[in-house]
Amino acid sequence: MPSLVIAITLFVLALLIGVEVIGKVPATLHTPLMSGANSIHGIIIVGVVIVAAHAHTPLAYVFIFLAAVLGTMNVVGGYVVTDRMLEMFKSSKKDENKDDKKDGE
């Protein structure tokens, strides 16, 4: 029972600290920050693999599956958002040069 109280206390403290930290981030930095953080969450998948080695009940398998799916979606989503942001900053000069060459032909 004491370990359950400690786990719940740590969870609540992490929740409060997370809300406080994310709440202070300006809106212009929120998307870049979150896309990087989502890709870092790949550690969830490592945790799923470790926990899966000790699972023996159907409920544990369901939670492992959900954690693996959600963790994978989070990692892939982080990379997709990062890639979209990087596309916004690419130079459009290459496109303009291609258009000029087509007009000259």
JSON list of C-alpha atoms in Angstrom, two decimals:
[
{"chain": "A", "resi": 1, "resn": "MET", "atom": "CA", "xyz": [0.00, 0.00, 0.00]},
{"chain": "A", "resi": 2, "resn": "PRO", "atom": "CA", "xyz": [2.75, 2.56, 0.77]},
{"chain": "A", "resi": 3, "resn": "SER", "atom": "CA", "xyz": [4.30, 2.02, -2.68]},
{"chain": "A", "resi": 4, "resn": "LEU", "atom": "CA", "xyz": [0.91, 2.78, -4.27]},
{"chain": "A", "resi": 5, "resn": "VAL", "atom": "CA", "xyz": [0.68, 6.06, -2.33]},
{"chain": "A", "resi": 6, "resn": "ILE", "atom": "CA", "xyz": [4.21, 6.97, -3.42]},
{"chain": "A", "resi": 7, "resn": "ALA", "atom": "CA", "xyz": [3.41, 6.14, -7.07]},
{"chain": "A", "resi": 8, "resn": "ILE", "atom": "CA", "xyz": [0.23, 8.21, -7.00]},
{"chain": "A", "resi": 9, "resn": "THR", "atom": "CA", "xyz": [2.06, 11.10, -5.32]},
{"chain": "A", "resi": 10, "resn": "LEU", "atom": "CA", "xyz": [4.80, 11.04, -7.97]},
{"chain": "A", "resi": 11, "resn": "PHE", "atom": "CA", "xyz": [2.21, 10.92, -10.73]},
{"chain": "A", "resi": 12, "resn": "VAL", "atom": "CA", "xyz": [0.30, 13.91, -9.35]},
{"chain": "A", "resi": 13, "resn": "LEU", "atom": "CA", "xyz": [3.51, 15.90, -8.84]},
{"chain": "A", "resi": 14, "resn": "ALA", "atom": "CA", "xyz": [4.67, 15.12, -12.39]},
{"chain": "A", "resi": 15, "resn": "LEU", "atom": "CA", "xyz": [1.26, 16.16, -13.68]},
{"chain": "A", "resi": 16, "resn": "LEU", "atom": "CA", "xyz": [1.35, 19.48, -11.83]},
{"chain": "A", "resi": 17, "resn": "ILE", "atom": "CA", "xyz": [4.92, 20.25, -12.90]},
{"chain": "A", "resi": 18, "resn": "GLY", "atom": "CA", "xyz": [4.12, 19.34, -16.52]},
{"chain": "A", "resi": 19, "resn": "VAL", "atom": "CA", "xyz": [1.09, 21.62, -16.60]},
{"chain": "A", "resi": 20, "resn": "GLU", "atom": "CA", "xyz": [3.09, 24.44, -15.04]},
{"chain": "A", "resi": 21, "resn": "VAL", "atom": "CA", "xyz": [6.00, 24.10, -17.48]},
{"chain": "A", "resi": 22, "resn": "ILE", "atom": "CA", "xyz": [3.86, 23.76, -20.62]},
{"chain": "A", "resi": 23, "resn": "GLY", "atom": "CA", "xyz": [1.56, 26.58, -19.47]},
{"chain": "A", "resi": 24, "resn": "LYS", "atom": "CA", "xyz": [4.51, 29.01, -19.47]},
{"chain": "A", "resi": 25, "resn": "VAL", "atom": "CA", "xyz": [5.53, 28.24, -23.08]},
{"chain": "A", "resi": 26, "resn": "PRO", "atom": "CA", "xyz": [4.58, 30.99, -25.56]},
{"chain": "A", "resi": 27, "resn": "ALA", "atom": "CA", "xyz": [2.24, 29.95, -28.37]},
{"chain": "A", "resi": 28, "resn": "THR", "atom": "CA", "xyz": [4.90, 30.61, -31.02]},
{"chain": "A", "resi": 29, "resn": "LEU", "atom": "CA", "xyz": [7.21, 28.05, -29.43]},
{"chain": "A", "resi": 30, "resn": "HIS", "atom": "CA", "xyz": [4.59, 25.45, -28.58]},
{"chain": "A", "resi": 31, "resn": "THR", "atom": "CA", "xyz": [4.60, 23.52, -31.87]},
{"chain": "A", "resi": 32, "resn": "PRO", "atom": "CA", "xyz": [8.40, 23.26, -32.25]},
{"chain": "A", "resi": 33, "resn": "LEU", "atom": "CA", "xyz": [8.76, 22.30, -28.61]},
{"chain": "A", "resi": 34, "resn": "MET", "atom": "CA", "xyz": [6.08, 19.65, -28.76]},
{"chain": "A", "resi": 35, "resn": "SER", "atom": "CA", "xyz": [7.29, 18.14, -32.03]},
{"chain": "A", "resi": 36, "resn": "GLY", "atom": "CA", "xyz": [10.73, 17.64, -30.52]},
{"chain": "A", "resi": 37, "resn": "ALA", "atom": "CA", "xyz": [9.30, 16.30, -27.29]},
{"chain": "A", "resi": 38, "resn": "ASN", "atom": "CA", "xyz": [7.08, 13.85, -29.14]},
{"chain": "A", "resi": 39, "resn": "SER", "atom": "CA", "xyz": [10.03, 12.34, -30.95]},
{"chain": "A", "resi": 40, "resn": "ILE", "atom": "CA", "xyz": [11.90, 12.00, -27.66]},
{"chain": "A", "resi": 41, "resn": "HIS", "atom": "CA", "xyz": [8.99, 10.00, -26.29]},
{"chain": "A", "resi": 42, "resn": "GLY", "atom": "CA", "xyz": [10.42, 6.98, -28.09]},
{"chain": "A", "resi": 43, "resn": "ILE", "atom": "CA", "xyz": [11.54, 5.94, -24.62]},
{"chain": "A", "resi": 44, "resn": "ILE", "atom": "CA", "xyz": [7.92, 4.88, -24.08]},
{"chain": "A", "resi": 45, "resn": "ILE", "atom": "CA", "xyz": [8.41, 2.17, -26.66]},
{"chain": "A", "resi": 46, "resn": "VAL", "atom": "CA", "xyz": [11.54, 0.97, -24.84]},
{"chain": "A", "resi": 47, "resn": "GLY", "atom": "CA", "xyz": [9.49, 0.88, -21.64]},
{"chain": "A", "resi": 48, "resn": "VAL", "atom": "CA", "xyz": [6.77, -1.13, -23.39]},
{"chain": "A", "resi": 49, "resn": "VAL", "atom": "CA", "xyz": [9.32, -3.72, -24.45]},
{"chain": "A", "resi": 50, "resn": "ILE", "atom": "CA", "xyz": [10.67, -4.00, -20.90]},
{"chain": "A", "resi": 51, "resn": "VAL", "atom": "CA", "xyz": [7.20, -4.28, -19.36]},
{"chain": "A", "resi": 52, "resn": "ALA", "atom": "CA", "xyz": [6.09, -6.78, -22.02]},
{"chain": "A", "resi": 53, "resn": "ALA", "atom": "CA", "xyz": [8.76, -9.19, -20.80]},
{"chain": "A", "resi": 54, "resn": "HIS", "atom": "CA", "xyz": [6.99, -9.39, -17.42]},
{"chain": "A", "resi": 55, "resn": "ALA", "atom": "CA", "xyz": [3.35, -9.44, -18.59]},
{"chain": "A", "resi": 56, "resn": "HIS", "atom": "CA", "xyz": [1.31, -12.56, -17.87]},
{"chain": "A", "resi": 57, "resn": "THR", "atom": "CA", "xyz": [-2.34, -11.45, -17.84]},
{"chain": "A", "resi": 58, "resn": "PRO", "atom": "CA", "xyz": [-4.70, -10.50, -20.67]},
{"chain": "A", "resi": 59, "resn": "LEU", "atom": "CA", "xyz": [-5.24, -7.06, -19.12]},
{"chain": "A", "resi": 60, "resn": "ALA", "atom": "CA", "xyz": [-1.49, -6.45, -19.11]},
{"chain": "A", "resi": 61, "resn": "TYR", "atom": "CA", "xyz": [-1.33, -7.40, -22.79]},
{"chain": "A", "resi": 62, "resn": "VAL", "atom": "CA", "xyz": [-4.11, -4.92, -23.58]},
{"chain": "A", "resi": 63, "resn": "PHE", "atom": "CA", "xyz": [-2.27, -2.12, -21.76]},
{"chain": "A", "resi": 64, "resn": "ILE", "atom": "CA", "xyz": [1.00, -3.05, -23.45]},
{"chain": "A", "resi": 65, "resn": "PHE", "atom": "CA", "xyz": [-0.67, -2.97, -26.86]},
{"chain": "A", "resi": 66, "resn": "LEU", "atom": "CA", "xyz": [-2.27, 0.41, -26.15]},
{"chain": "A", "resi": 67, "resn": "ALA", "atom": "CA", "xyz": [1.02, 1.84, -24.86]},
{"chain": "A", "resi": 68, "resn": "ALA", "atom": "CA", "xyz": [2.87, 0.58, -27.93]},
{"chain": "A", "resi": 69, "resn": "VAL", "atom": "CA", "xyz": [0.30, 1.99, -30.35]},
{"chain": "A", "resi": 70, "resn": "LEU", "atom": "CA", "xyz": [0.01, 5.37, -28.63]},
{"chain": "A", "resi": 71, "resn": "GLY", "atom": "CA", "xyz": [3.78, 5.66, -28.14]},
{"chain": "A", "resi": 72, "resn": "THR", "atom": "CA", "xyz": [4.41, 4.86, -31.79]},
{"chain": "A", "resi": 73, "resn": "MET", "atom": "CA", "xyz": [1.78, 7.36, -32.92]},
{"chain": "A", "resi": 74, "resn": "ASN", "atom": "CA", "xyz": [3.41, 9.99, -30.70]},
{"chain": "A", "resi": 75, "resn": "VAL", "atom": "CA", "xyz": [6.89, 9.36, -32.10]},
{"chain": "A", "resi": 76, "resn": "VAL", "atom": "CA", "xyz": [5.74, 9.30, -35.73]},
{"chain": "A", "resi": 77, "resn": "GLY", "atom": "CA", "xyz": [3.58, 12.38, -35.19]},
{"chain": "A", "resi": 78, "resn": "GLY", "atom": "CA", "xyz": [6.55, 14.24, -33.73]},
{"chain": "A", "resi": 79, "resn": "TYR", "atom": "CA", "xyz": [8.65, 13.50, -36.79]},
{"chain": "A", "resi": 80, "resn": "VAL", "atom": "CA", "xyz": [5.83, 14.43, -39.18]},
{"chain": "A", "resi": 81, "resn": "VAL", "atom": "CA", "xyz": [5.25, 17.78, -37.47]},
{"chain": "A", "resi": 82, "resn": "THR", "atom": "CA", "xyz": [9.00, 18.49, -37.39]},
{"chain": "A", "resi": 83, "resn": "ASP", "atom": "CA", "xyz": [9.29, 17.65, -41.09]},
{"chain": "A", "resi": 84, "resn": "ARG", "atom": "CA", "xyz": [6.38, 19.95, -41.95]},
{"chain": "A", "resi": 85, "resn": "MET", "atom": "CA", "xyz": [7.94, 22.79, -39.98]},
{"chain": "A", "resi": 86, "resn": "LEU", "atom": "CA", "xyz": [11.30, 22.31, -41.70]},
{"chain": "A", "resi": 87, "resn": "GLU", "atom": "CA", "xyz": [9.57, 22.39, -45.11]},
{"chain": "A", "resi": 88, "resn": "MET", "atom": "CA", "xyz": [8.21, 25.84, -44.25]},
{"chain": "A", "resi": 89, "resn": "PHE", "atom": "CA", "xyz": [11.74, 27.22, -43.85]},
{"chain": "A", "resi": 90, "resn": "LYS", "atom": "CA", "xyz": [13.21, 25.81, -47.05]},
{"chain": "A", "resi": 91, "resn": "SER", "atom": "CA", "xyz": [14.22, 28.31, -49.70]},
{"chain": "A", "resi": 92, "resn": "SER", "atom": "CA", "xyz": [11.92, 28.70, -52.67]},
{"chain": "A", "resi": 93, "resn": "LYS", "atom": "CA", "xyz": [14.77, 29.91, -54.92]},
{"chain": "A", "resi": 94, "resn": "LYS", "atom": "CA", "xyz": [15.18, 26.45, -56.42]},
{"chain": "A", "resi": 95, "resn": "ASP", "atom": "CA", "xyz": [11.55, 26.48, -57.50]},
{"chain": "A", "resi": 96, "resn": "GLU", "atom": "CA", "xyz": [11.93, 29.94, -59.03]},
{"chain": "A", "resi": 97, "resn": "ASN", "atom": "CA", "xyz": [15.04, 28.85, -60.98]},
{"chain": "A", "resi": 98, "resn": "LYS", "atom": "CA", "xyz": [13.18, 25.85, -62.37]},
{"chain": "A", "resi": 99, "resn": "ASP", "atom": "CA", "xyz": [10.31, 28.06, -63.49]},
{"chain": "A", "resi": 100, "resn": "ASP", "atom": "CA", "xyz": [12.75, 30.47, -65.20]},
{"chain": "A", "resi": 101, "resn": "LYS", "atom": "CA", "xyz": [14.39, 27.63, -67.13]},
{"chain": "A", "resi": 102, "resn": "LYS", "atom": "CA", "xyz": [11.03, 26.37, -68.33]},
{"chain": "A", "resi": 103, "resn": "ASP", "atom": "CA", "xyz": [10.05, 29.84, -69.56]},
{"chain": "A", "resi": 104, "resn": "GLY", "atom": "CA", "xyz": [13.37, 30.21, -71.44]},
{"chain": "A", "resi": 105, "resn": "GLU", "atom": "CA", "xyz": [12.95, 26.94, -73.37]}
]
